[in-house]
């Protein structure tokens, strides 16, 4: 079996601290250029399974020629490098511009008493959405992988705390499930990725880019069993200093069995993910065979 994608941000603690400091004093475009000619070649050579997975994604799922798939793989790694740099730049206090499509689908809900769910993905840079969509009117709880580096997690906590955002790390003892339910019961927002399965959890299979992919059952089952309002948010990089936030409704079907309603909700999500992957093919950052039966992270 191929090497699994760990979900950790690359680089040593020293490099990560240095990047935060550098982002405060240097034009971010210069950092992009340095990354492209130094760290990116090393990363490609040290992660052959990730490069192979992305090449197959462009070749088989996007239908590119061999040459275009190879060029797209290199461009994808460069775009991902920009995303990582942007995260550290945000931790350093740098501001980005945001263009929000259908912002009313989000902000019309923050004044209501009941909570709602936001489903994200590993297409684009969802972390940046927290800095823009946050509101003092309703706490946002972000469910995320607990195994990232200590520096990244601490920087996130410090910055997000100033935006009325609380982190809920995924835990092996499933204690995060209680935190999620409590947040929704308290009328808060819960944001979580819905495209990457963790451990041996149950899955639901939906077609994405023309082939069945197994998504984690949890987010969709939670929405259906609690009858929650659901939004899907994608955050993609448009220009060096600008992100575009897309907000979509994900209606929970009222009729049918629980299993049918979960399958319908997951299918809607898969259609949106397919749509965005067609529009922004270079910004899908999974780096493993997303369509395999293996468990990742």
PDB file of C-alpha atoms in Angstrom:
ATOM      1  CA  UNK A   1       0.000   0.000   0.000  1.00  0.00           C
ATOM      2  CA  UNK A   2       1.261   3.506  -0.842  1.00  0.00           C
ATOM      3  CA  UNK A   3       2.516   5.936   1.752  1.00  0.00           C
ATOM      4  CA  UNK A   4      -0.411   7.671   3.414  1.00  0.00           C
ATOM      5  CA  UNK A   5      -0.969  11.371   3.557  1.00  0.00           C
ATOM      6  CA  UNK A   6      -0.500  12.421   7.170  1.00  0.00           C
ATOM      7  CA  UNK A   7      -2.268  15.768   7.110  1.00  0.00           C
ATOM      8  CA  UNK A   8       0.629  17.514   8.864  1.00  0.00           C
ATOM      9  CA  UNK A   9       2.014  20.853   7.700  1.00  0.00           C
ATOM     10  CA  UNK A  10       5.525  20.333   6.324  1.00  0.00           C
ATOM     11  CA  UNK A  11       8.736  21.876   7.609  1.00  0.00           C
ATOM     12  CA  UNK A  12      10.639  21.864  10.883  1.00  0.00           C
ATOM     13  CA  UNK A  13       9.502  23.947  13.895  1.00  0.00           C
ATOM     14  CA  UNK A  14      12.362  26.389  13.184  1.00  0.00           C
ATOM     15  CA  UNK A  15      11.258  26.781   9.559  1.00  0.00           C
ATOM     16  CA  UNK A  16       7.657  27.357  10.588  1.00  0.00           C
ATOM     17  CA  UNK A  17       8.591  30.010  13.154  1.00  0.00           C
ATOM     18  CA  UNK A  18      10.904  31.666  10.625  1.00  0.00           C
ATOM     19  CA  UNK A  19       8.136  31.749   8.031  1.00  0.00           C
ATOM     20  CA  UNK A  20       5.809  33.551  10.431  1.00  0.00           C
ATOM     21  CA  UNK A  21       8.486  36.142  11.160  1.00  0.00           C
ATOM     22  CA  UNK A  22       9.429  36.511   7.504  1.00  0.00           C
ATOM     23  CA  UNK A  23       5.789  37.043   6.527  1.00  0.00           C
ATOM     24  CA  UNK A  24       5.655  40.128   8.734  1.00  0.00           C
ATOM     25  CA  UNK A  25       8.499  41.885   6.904  1.00  0.00           C
ATOM     26  CA  UNK A  26       8.627  40.538   3.350  1.00  0.00           C
ATOM     27  CA  UNK A  27       6.417  40.857   0.275  1.00  0.00           C
ATOM     28  CA  UNK A  28       4.604  37.524   0.164  1.00  0.00           C
ATOM     29  CA  UNK A  29       5.240  37.209  -3.588  1.00  0.00           C
ATOM     30  CA  UNK A  30       8.966  37.062  -2.888  1.00  0.00           C
ATOM     31  CA  UNK A  31       8.347  34.215  -0.439  1.00  0.00           C
ATOM     32  CA  UNK A  32       6.325  32.411  -3.136  1.00  0.00           C
ATOM     33  CA  UNK A  33       9.250  32.700  -5.559  1.00  0.00           C
ATOM     34  CA  UNK A  34      11.819  31.464  -3.033  1.00  0.00           C
ATOM     35  CA  UNK A  35       9.557  28.529  -2.158  1.00  0.00           C
ATOM     36  CA  UNK A  36       9.222  27.604  -5.845  1.00  0.00           C
ATOM     37  CA  UNK A  37      12.974  27.277  -6.427  1.00  0.00           C
ATOM     38  CA  UNK A  38      14.052  25.855  -3.054  1.00  0.00           C
ATOM     39  CA  UNK A  39      11.524  23.958  -0.957  1.00  0.00           C
ATOM     40  CA  UNK A  40       9.161  22.848  -3.748  1.00  0.00           C
ATOM     41  CA  UNK A  41      11.716  20.693  -5.684  1.00  0.00           C
ATOM     42  CA  UNK A  42      12.789  19.038  -2.423  1.00  0.00           C
ATOM     43  CA  UNK A  43       9.168  18.377  -1.470  1.00  0.00           C
ATOM     44  CA  UNK A  44       8.402  16.808  -4.852  1.00  0.00           C
ATOM     45  CA  UNK A  45      11.399  14.492  -4.623  1.00  0.00           C
ATOM     46  CA  UNK A  46      10.689  13.484  -1.022  1.00  0.00           C
ATOM     47  CA  UNK A  47       6.964  12.804  -1.619  1.00  0.00           C
ATOM     48  CA  UNK A  48       6.887  10.635  -4.772  1.00  0.00           C
ATOM     49  CA  UNK A  49       3.591   8.983  -3.766  1.00  0.00           C
ATOM     50  CA  UNK A  50       1.919  12.397  -3.430  1.00  0.00           C
ATOM     51  CA  UNK A  51       3.211  13.499  -6.837  1.00  0.00           C
ATOM     52  CA  UNK A  52       2.040  10.227  -8.390  1.00  0.00           C
ATOM     53  CA  UNK A  53      -1.427  10.586  -6.834  1.00  0.00           C
ATOM     54  CA  UNK A  54      -1.819  14.111  -8.193  1.00  0.00           C
ATOM     55  CA  UNK A  55      -0.606  13.081 -11.658  1.00  0.00           C
ATOM     56  CA  UNK A  56      -3.199  10.289 -11.702  1.00  0.00           C
ATOM     57  CA  UNK A  57      -5.865  12.739 -10.562  1.00  0.00           C
ATOM     58  CA  UNK A  58      -5.177  15.043 -13.508  1.00  0.00           C
ATOM     59  CA  UNK A  59      -4.676  12.211 -15.977  1.00  0.00           C
ATOM     60  CA  UNK A  60      -7.613   9.957 -15.022  1.00  0.00           C
ATOM     61  CA  UNK A  61     -10.175  12.160 -13.309  1.00  0.00           C
ATOM     62  CA  UNK A  62      -9.631  15.408 -15.221  1.00  0.00           C
ATOM     63  CA  UNK A  63      -8.805  13.631 -18.489  1.00  0.00           C
ATOM     64  CA  UNK A  64      -5.626  15.583 -19.247  1.00  0.00           C
ATOM     65  CA  UNK A  65      -2.900  14.503 -21.643  1.00  0.00           C
ATOM     66  CA  UNK A  66       0.351  13.207 -20.146  1.00  0.00           C
ATOM     67  CA  UNK A  67       2.138  16.507 -20.712  1.00  0.00           C
ATOM     68  CA  UNK A  68      -0.719  18.600 -19.325  1.00  0.00           C
ATOM     69  CA  UNK A  69      -1.110  16.276 -16.326  1.00  0.00           C
ATOM     70  CA  UNK A  70       2.604  16.615 -15.530  1.00  0.00           C
ATOM     71  CA  UNK A  71       2.542  20.411 -15.824  1.00  0.00           C
ATOM     72  CA  UNK A  72      -0.659  20.558 -13.777  1.00  0.00           C
ATOM     73  CA  UNK A  73       0.918  18.434 -11.043  1.00  0.00           C
ATOM     74  CA  UNK A  74       3.822  20.889 -10.750  1.00  0.00           C
ATOM     75  CA  UNK A  75       1.411  23.837 -10.745  1.00  0.00           C
ATOM     76  CA  UNK A  76      -0.713  22.126  -8.097  1.00  0.00           C
ATOM     77  CA  UNK A  77       2.282  21.743  -5.763  1.00  0.00           C
ATOM     78  CA  UNK A  78       3.175  25.393  -6.318  1.00  0.00           C
ATOM     79  CA  UNK A  79      -0.395  26.506  -5.528  1.00  0.00           C
ATOM     80  CA  UNK A  80      -0.371  24.363  -2.396  1.00  0.00           C
ATOM     81  CA  UNK A  81       2.890  25.989  -1.354  1.00  0.00           C
ATOM     82  CA  UNK A  82       1.188  29.371  -1.701  1.00  0.00           C
ATOM     83  CA  UNK A  83      -1.697  28.167   0.477  1.00  0.00           C
ATOM     84  CA  UNK A  84       0.675  27.042   3.229  1.00  0.00           C
ATOM     85  CA  UNK A  85       2.556  30.342   3.082  1.00  0.00           C
ATOM     86  CA  UNK A  86      -0.739  32.254   3.225  1.00  0.00           C
ATOM     87  CA  UNK A  87      -1.706  30.394   6.400  1.00  0.00           C
ATOM     88  CA  UNK A  88       1.515  31.401   8.134  1.00  0.00           C
ATOM     89  CA  UNK A  89       1.152  34.944   6.771  1.00  0.00           C
ATOM     90  CA  UNK A  90      -2.324  35.113   8.308  1.00  0.00           C
ATOM     91  CA  UNK A  91      -0.861  33.875  11.598  1.00  0.00           C
ATOM     92  CA  UNK A  92       1.611  36.774  11.331  1.00  0.00           C
ATOM     93  CA  UNK A  93      -1.247  39.257  10.935  1.00  0.00           C
ATOM     94  CA  UNK A  94      -1.178  39.781   7.171  1.00  0.00           C
ATOM     95  CA  UNK A  95      -4.571  40.671   5.658  1.00  0.00           C
ATOM     96  CA  UNK A  96      -6.025  39.220   2.465  1.00  0.00           C
ATOM     97  CA  UNK A  97      -8.906  40.344   0.298  1.00  0.00           C
ATOM     98  CA  UNK A  98     -12.072  38.253   0.086  1.00  0.00           C
ATOM     99  CA  UNK A  99     -14.829  38.087  -2.493  1.00  0.00           C
ATOM    100  CA  UNK A 100     -17.899  36.318  -1.103  1.00  0.00           C
ATOM    101  CA  UNK A 101     -20.559  34.768  -3.304  1.00  0.00           C
ATOM    102  CA  UNK A 102     -24.035  34.408  -1.722  1.00  0.00           C
ATOM    103  CA  UNK A 103     -22.921  35.813   1.627  1.00  0.00           C
ATOM    104  CA  UNK A 104     -26.577  36.081   2.679  1.00  0.00           C
ATOM    105  CA  UNK A 105     -26.786  32.278   2.840  1.00  0.00           C
ATOM    106  CA  UNK A 106     -24.380  32.446   5.777  1.00  0.00           C
ATOM    107  CA  UNK A 107     -25.077  35.731   7.519  1.00  0.00           C
ATOM    108  CA  UNK A 108     -28.868  35.349   7.471  1.00  0.00           C
ATOM    109  CA  UNK A 109     -28.404  32.395   9.843  1.00  0.00           C
ATOM    110  CA  UNK A 110     -26.164  33.979  12.455  1.00  0.00           C
ATOM    111  CA  UNK A 111     -29.004  35.957  14.029  1.00  0.00           C
ATOM    112  CA  UNK A 112     -31.184  32.856  14.491  1.00  0.00           C
ATOM    113  CA  UNK A 113     -31.273  30.970  17.779  1.00  0.00           C
ATOM    114  CA  UNK A 114     -30.525  27.570  16.287  1.00  0.00           C
ATOM    115  CA  UNK A 115     -27.083  26.541  15.150  1.00  0.00           C
ATOM    116  CA  UNK A 116     -26.060  25.281  11.726  1.00  0.00           C
ATOM    117  CA  UNK A 117     -23.374  23.207  10.035  1.00  0.00           C
ATOM    118  CA  UNK A 118     -20.749  24.267   7.506  1.00  0.00           C
ATOM    119  CA  UNK A 119     -19.198  21.480   5.421  1.00  0.00           C
ATOM    120  CA  UNK A 120     -15.788  22.152   3.921  1.00  0.00           C
ATOM    121  CA  UNK A 121     -13.318  20.171   1.828  1.00  0.00           C
ATOM    122  CA  UNK A 122      -9.631  19.966   0.963  1.00  0.00           C
ATOM    123  CA  UNK A 123     -10.231  21.940  -2.206  1.00  0.00           C
ATOM    124  CA  UNK A 124      -8.823  25.421  -1.709  1.00  0.00           C
ATOM    125  CA  UNK A 125      -7.920  26.898   1.665  1.00  0.00           C
ATOM    126  CA  UNK A 126     -10.899  26.706   4.020  1.00  0.00           C
ATOM    127  CA  UNK A 127      -8.888  27.949   7.007  1.00  0.00           C
ATOM    128  CA  UNK A 128      -8.896  31.420   5.476  1.00  0.00           C
ATOM    129  CA  UNK A 129     -12.709  31.473   5.596  1.00  0.00           C
ATOM    130  CA  UNK A 130     -12.662  31.567   9.376  1.00  0.00           C
ATOM    131  CA  UNK A 131     -10.923  34.919   9.401  1.00  0.00           C
ATOM    132  CA  UNK A 132     -13.559  36.443   7.115  1.00  0.00           C
ATOM    133  CA  UNK A 133     -16.833  34.674   7.957  1.00  0.00           C
ATOM    134  CA  UNK A 134     -16.462  34.889  11.724  1.00  0.00           C
ATOM    135  CA  UNK A 135     -18.994  36.983  13.611  1.00  0.00           C
ATOM    136  CA  UNK A 136     -19.364  38.111  17.235  1.00  0.00           C
ATOM    137  CA  UNK A 137     -23.028  37.092  17.057  1.00  0.00           C
ATOM    138  CA  UNK A 138     -22.435  33.333  16.934  1.00  0.00           C
ATOM    139  CA  UNK A 139     -19.439  31.208  17.883  1.00  0.00           C
ATOM    140  CA  UNK A 140     -17.950  29.060  15.127  1.00  0.00           C
ATOM    141  CA  UNK A 141     -16.517  25.675  16.126  1.00  0.00           C
ATOM    142  CA  UNK A 142     -14.024  24.301  13.599  1.00  0.00           C
ATOM    143  CA  UNK A 143     -13.486  20.538  13.597  1.00  0.00           C
ATOM    144  CA  UNK A 144     -10.000  19.677  12.370  1.00  0.00           C
ATOM    145  CA  UNK A 145      -7.257  17.078  12.401  1.00  0.00           C
ATOM    146  CA  UNK A 146      -5.548  16.999  15.803  1.00  0.00           C
ATOM    147  CA  UNK A 147      -2.157  15.732  14.603  1.00  0.00           C
ATOM    148  CA  UNK A 148      -0.766  18.877  12.967  1.00  0.00           C
ATOM    149  CA  UNK A 149       2.407  20.418  14.346  1.00  0.00           C
ATOM    150  CA  UNK A 150       2.318  22.143  17.729  1.00  0.00           C
ATOM    151  CA  UNK A 151       3.318  25.499  16.230  1.00  0.00           C
ATOM    152  CA  UNK A 152       0.557  25.434  13.615  1.00  0.00           C
ATOM    153  CA  UNK A 153      -2.093  24.398  16.140  1.00  0.00           C
ATOM    154  CA  UNK A 154      -1.034  27.069  18.642  1.00  0.00           C
ATOM    155  CA  UNK A 155      -0.952  29.813  15.982  1.00  0.00           C
ATOM    156  CA  UNK A 156      -4.419  28.788  14.868  1.00  0.00           C
ATOM    157  CA  UNK A 157      -5.781  28.867  18.407  1.00  0.00           C
ATOM    158  CA  UNK A 158      -4.380  32.323  19.092  1.00  0.00           C
ATOM    159  CA  UNK A 159      -5.627  33.879  15.857  1.00  0.00           C
ATOM    160  CA  UNK A 160      -9.005  32.171  15.712  1.00  0.00           C
ATOM    161  CA  UNK A 161      -9.764  32.975  19.348  1.00  0.00           C
ATOM    162  CA  UNK A 162      -9.778  36.663  18.409  1.00  0.00           C
ATOM    163  CA  UNK A 163     -12.416  35.887  15.763  1.00  0.00           C
ATOM    164  CA  UNK A 164     -14.875  34.080  18.079  1.00  0.00           C
ATOM    165  CA  UNK A 165     -13.765  30.716  16.707  1.00  0.00           C
ATOM    166  CA  UNK A 166     -13.138  27.591  18.790  1.00  0.00           C
ATOM    167  CA  UNK A 167     -11.195  24.530  17.614  1.00  0.00           C
ATOM    168  CA  UNK A 168     -12.507  20.989  18.093  1.00  0.00           C
ATOM    169  CA  UNK A 169      -9.659  18.559  17.294  1.00  0.00           C
ATOM    170  CA  UNK A 170     -10.629  15.070  16.117  1.00  0.00           C
ATOM    171  CA  UNK A 171      -9.859  12.604  18.916  1.00  0.00           C
ATOM    172  CA  UNK A 172      -9.432   8.818  18.898  1.00  0.00           C
ATOM    173  CA  UNK A 173     -11.766   8.505  21.904  1.00  0.00           C
ATOM    174  CA  UNK A 174     -14.483  10.284  19.888  1.00  0.00           C
ATOM    175  CA  UNK A 175     -14.847  12.994  22.525  1.00  0.00           C
ATOM    176  CA  UNK A 176     -15.121  15.480  19.666  1.00  0.00           C
ATOM    177  CA  UNK A 177     -18.583  14.039  18.902  1.00  0.00           C
ATOM    178  CA  UNK A 178     -19.902  15.293  22.243  1.00  0.00           C
ATOM    179  CA  UNK A 179     -18.332  18.718  21.680  1.00  0.00           C
ATOM    180  CA  UNK A 180     -19.970  18.951  18.253  1.00  0.00           C
ATOM    181  CA  UNK A 181     -23.412  17.981  19.554  1.00  0.00           C
ATOM    182  CA  UNK A 182     -23.123  20.408  22.471  1.00  0.00           C
ATOM    183  CA  UNK A 183     -22.148  23.269  20.166  1.00  0.00           C
ATOM    184  CA  UNK A 184     -25.126  22.678  17.870  1.00  0.00           C
ATOM    185  CA  UNK A 185     -27.461  22.331  20.858  1.00  0.00           C
ATOM    186  CA  UNK A 186     -26.176  25.699  22.106  1.00  0.00           C
ATOM    187  CA  UNK A 187     -27.072  27.359  18.800  1.00  0.00           C
ATOM    188  CA  UNK A 188     -23.505  27.665  17.517  1.00  0.00           C
ATOM    189  CA  UNK A 189     -21.878  27.018  14.137  1.00  0.00           C
ATOM    190  CA  UNK A 190     -19.978  23.777  13.524  1.00  0.00           C
ATOM    191  CA  UNK A 191     -17.634  23.669  10.529  1.00  0.00           C
ATOM    192  CA  UNK A 192     -16.038  20.400   9.462  1.00  0.00           C
ATOM    193  CA  UNK A 193     -14.457  18.770   6.409  1.00  0.00           C
ATOM    194  CA  UNK A 194     -16.664  16.191   4.715  1.00  0.00           C
ATOM    195  CA  UNK A 195     -14.265  14.715   2.166  1.00  0.00           C
ATOM    196  CA  UNK A 196     -11.599  12.885   4.183  1.00  0.00           C
ATOM    197  CA  UNK A 197     -12.252   9.755   6.198  1.00  0.00           C
ATOM    198  CA  UNK A 198     -10.508   9.175   9.498  1.00  0.00           C
ATOM    199  CA  UNK A 199      -9.609   5.817  11.038  1.00  0.00           C
ATOM    200  CA  UNK A 200     -12.043   2.978  10.476  1.00  0.00           C
ATOM    201  CA  UNK A 201     -15.181   5.100  10.557  1.00  0.00           C
ATOM    202  CA  UNK A 202     -18.205   4.343   8.405  1.00  0.00           C
ATOM    203  CA  UNK A 203     -18.376   5.805   4.914  1.00  0.00           C
ATOM    204  CA  UNK A 204     -20.857   6.669   2.190  1.00  0.00           C
ATOM    205  CA  UNK A 205     -19.917   6.243  -1.469  1.00  0.00           C
ATOM    206  CA  UNK A 206     -20.762   8.987  -3.967  1.00  0.00           C
ATOM    207  CA  UNK A 207     -19.557   9.725  -7.513  1.00  0.00           C
ATOM    208  CA  UNK A 208     -16.963  12.517  -7.676  1.00  0.00           C
ATOM    209  CA  UNK A 209     -15.389  13.425 -11.006  1.00  0.00           C
ATOM    210  CA  UNK A 210     -16.918  10.356 -12.594  1.00  0.00           C
ATOM    211  CA  UNK A 211     -15.810   7.723 -10.092  1.00  0.00           C
ATOM    212  CA  UNK A 212     -17.125   6.541  -6.730  1.00  0.00           C
ATOM    213  CA  UNK A 213     -15.349   7.956  -3.683  1.00  0.00           C
ATOM    214  CA  UNK A 214     -15.921   7.041  -0.047  1.00  0.00           C
ATOM    215  CA  UNK A 215     -16.753  10.036   2.130  1.00  0.00           C
ATOM    216  CA  UNK A 216     -17.015   9.986   5.930  1.00  0.00           C
ATOM    217  CA  UNK A 217     -20.561   9.155   6.992  1.00  0.00           C
ATOM    218  CA  UNK A 218     -20.416  11.272  10.161  1.00  0.00           C
ATOM    219  CA  UNK A 219     -21.055  14.810   8.852  1.00  0.00           C
ATOM    220  CA  UNK A 220     -24.017  13.748   6.716  1.00  0.00           C
ATOM    221  CA  UNK A 221     -25.516  11.455   9.361  1.00  0.00           C
ATOM    222  CA  UNK A 222     -25.233  14.235  11.939  1.00  0.00           C
ATOM    223  CA  UNK A 223     -27.028  16.704   9.682  1.00  0.00           C
ATOM    224  CA  UNK A 224     -29.844  14.274   8.896  1.00  0.00           C
ATOM    225  CA  UNK A 225     -30.436  12.864  12.384  1.00  0.00           C
ATOM    226  CA  UNK A 226     -30.383  16.326  13.976  1.00  0.00           C
ATOM    227  CA  UNK A 227     -32.230  17.952  11.052  1.00  0.00           C
ATOM    228  CA  UNK A 228     -29.626  20.706  10.883  1.00  0.00           C
ATOM    229  CA  UNK A 229     -29.314  23.557   8.410  1.00  0.00           C
ATOM    230  CA  UNK A 230     -26.268  22.878   6.220  1.00  0.00           C
ATOM    231  CA  UNK A 231     -24.049  25.136   4.147  1.00  0.00           C
ATOM    232  CA  UNK A 232     -21.085  24.123   1.986  1.00  0.00           C
ATOM    233  CA  UNK A 233     -18.197  26.592   1.821  1.00  0.00           C
ATOM    234  CA  UNK A 234     -15.291  26.545  -0.639  1.00  0.00           C
ATOM    235  CA  UNK A 235     -12.435  29.049  -0.339  1.00  0.00           C
ATOM    236  CA  UNK A 236     -10.229  29.259  -3.447  1.00  0.00           C
ATOM    237  CA  UNK A 237      -7.278  31.473  -4.272  1.00  0.00           C
ATOM    238  CA  UNK A 238      -8.039  33.812  -7.183  1.00  0.00           C
ATOM    239  CA  UNK A 239      -5.062  36.197  -7.089  1.00  0.00           C
ATOM    240  CA  UNK A 240      -1.943  36.462  -4.953  1.00  0.00           C
ATOM    241  CA  UNK A 241      -3.736  38.587  -2.365  1.00  0.00           C
ATOM    242  CA  UNK A 242      -7.374  37.558  -2.948  1.00  0.00           C
ATOM    243  CA  UNK A 243      -9.554  34.597  -2.019  1.00  0.00           C
ATOM    244  CA  UNK A 244     -13.018  33.809  -3.381  1.00  0.00           C
ATOM    245  CA  UNK A 245     -15.530  32.287  -0.953  1.00  0.00           C
ATOM    246  CA  UNK A 246     -18.383  30.260  -2.425  1.00  0.00           C
ATOM    247  CA  UNK A 247     -21.348  29.477  -0.169  1.00  0.00           C
ATOM    248  CA  UNK A 248     -23.957  26.900  -1.184  1.00  0.00           C
ATOM    249  CA  UNK A 249     -27.067  25.568   0.577  1.00  0.00           C
ATOM    250  CA  UNK A 250     -27.270  21.821   1.116  1.00  0.00           C
ATOM    251  CA  UNK A 251     -30.937  21.030   1.773  1.00  0.00           C
ATOM    252  CA  UNK A 252     -31.686  18.016   3.961  1.00  0.00           C
ATOM    253  CA  UNK A 253     -34.427  15.975   2.304  1.00  0.00           C
ATOM    254  CA  UNK A 254     -37.530  15.538   4.468  1.00  0.00           C
ATOM    255  CA  UNK A 255     -38.862  12.305   2.959  1.00  0.00           C
ATOM    256  CA  UNK A 256     -37.357   8.831   2.810  1.00  0.00           C
ATOM    257  CA  UNK A 257     -35.481   6.637   5.253  1.00  0.00           C
ATOM    258  CA  UNK A 258     -32.505   7.954   7.209  1.00  0.00           C
ATOM    259  CA  UNK A 259     -30.162   5.986   4.949  1.00  0.00           C
ATOM    260  CA  UNK A 260     -31.747   7.470   1.822  1.00  0.00           C
ATOM    261  CA  UNK A 261     -31.592  10.996   3.201  1.00  0.00           C
ATOM    262  CA  UNK A 262     -27.928  10.606   4.140  1.00  0.00           C
ATOM    263  CA  UNK A 263     -27.116   9.264   0.663  1.00  0.00           C
ATOM    264  CA  UNK A 264     -28.973  12.190  -0.922  1.00  0.00           C
ATOM    265  CA  UNK A 265     -27.116  14.772   1.180  1.00  0.00           C
ATOM    266  CA  UNK A 266     -23.726  13.178   0.463  1.00  0.00           C
ATOM    267  CA  UNK A 267     -24.631  13.031  -3.230  1.00  0.00           C
ATOM    268  CA  UNK A 268     -25.368  16.762  -3.284  1.00  0.00           C
ATOM    269  CA  UNK A 269     -22.037  17.445  -1.617  1.00  0.00           C
ATOM    270  CA  UNK A 270     -20.253  15.219  -4.156  1.00  0.00           C
ATOM    271  CA  UNK A 271     -21.862  17.143  -7.022  1.00  0.00           C
ATOM    272  CA  UNK A 272     -20.663  20.466  -5.599  1.00  0.00           C
ATOM    273  CA  UNK A 273     -17.146  19.115  -5.019  1.00  0.00           C
ATOM    274  CA  UNK A 274     -17.079  17.836  -8.599  1.00  0.00           C
ATOM    275  CA  UNK A 275     -18.265  21.199  -9.883  1.00  0.00           C
ATOM    276  CA  UNK A 276     -15.567  23.080  -7.994  1.00  0.00           C
ATOM    277  CA  UNK A 277     -12.838  20.595  -8.950  1.00  0.00           C
ATOM    278  CA  UNK A 278     -13.740  21.134 -12.605  1.00  0.00           C
ATOM    279  CA  UNK A 279     -13.591  24.912 -12.124  1.00  0.00           C
ATOM    280  CA  UNK A 280     -10.434  24.938  -9.972  1.00  0.00           C
ATOM    281  CA  UNK A 281      -8.635  21.662 -10.853  1.00  0.00           C
ATOM    282  CA  UNK A 282      -5.253  22.820  -9.531  1.00  0.00           C
ATOM    283  CA  UNK A 283      -6.612  23.555  -6.061  1.00  0.00           C
ATOM    284  CA  UNK A 284      -7.568  20.040  -4.960  1.00  0.00           C
ATOM    285  CA  UNK A 285      -5.016  19.219  -2.249  1.00  0.00           C
ATOM    286  CA  UNK A 286      -5.489  15.629  -1.164  1.00  0.00           C
ATOM    287  CA  UNK A 287      -2.150  14.059  -2.233  1.00  0.00           C
ATOM    288  CA  UNK A 288      -3.308  10.469  -2.002  1.00  0.00           C
ATOM    289  CA  UNK A 289      -5.582   8.227  -4.044  1.00  0.00           C
ATOM    290  CA  UNK A 290      -8.834   9.834  -2.995  1.00  0.00           C
ATOM    291  CA  UNK A 291     -10.827   7.213  -4.904  1.00  0.00           C
ATOM    292  CA  UNK A 292      -9.209   4.161  -3.282  1.00  0.00           C
ATOM    293  CA  UNK A 293     -10.689   1.974  -0.528  1.00  0.00           C
ATOM    294  CA  UNK A 294      -7.792   2.714   1.832  1.00  0.00           C
ATOM    295  CA  UNK A 295      -8.276   4.735   5.014  1.00  0.00           C
ATOM    296  CA  UNK A 296      -6.368   8.016   5.159  1.00  0.00           C
ATOM    297  CA  UNK A 297      -5.374  10.067   8.235  1.00  0.00           C
TER     298      UNK A 297
END
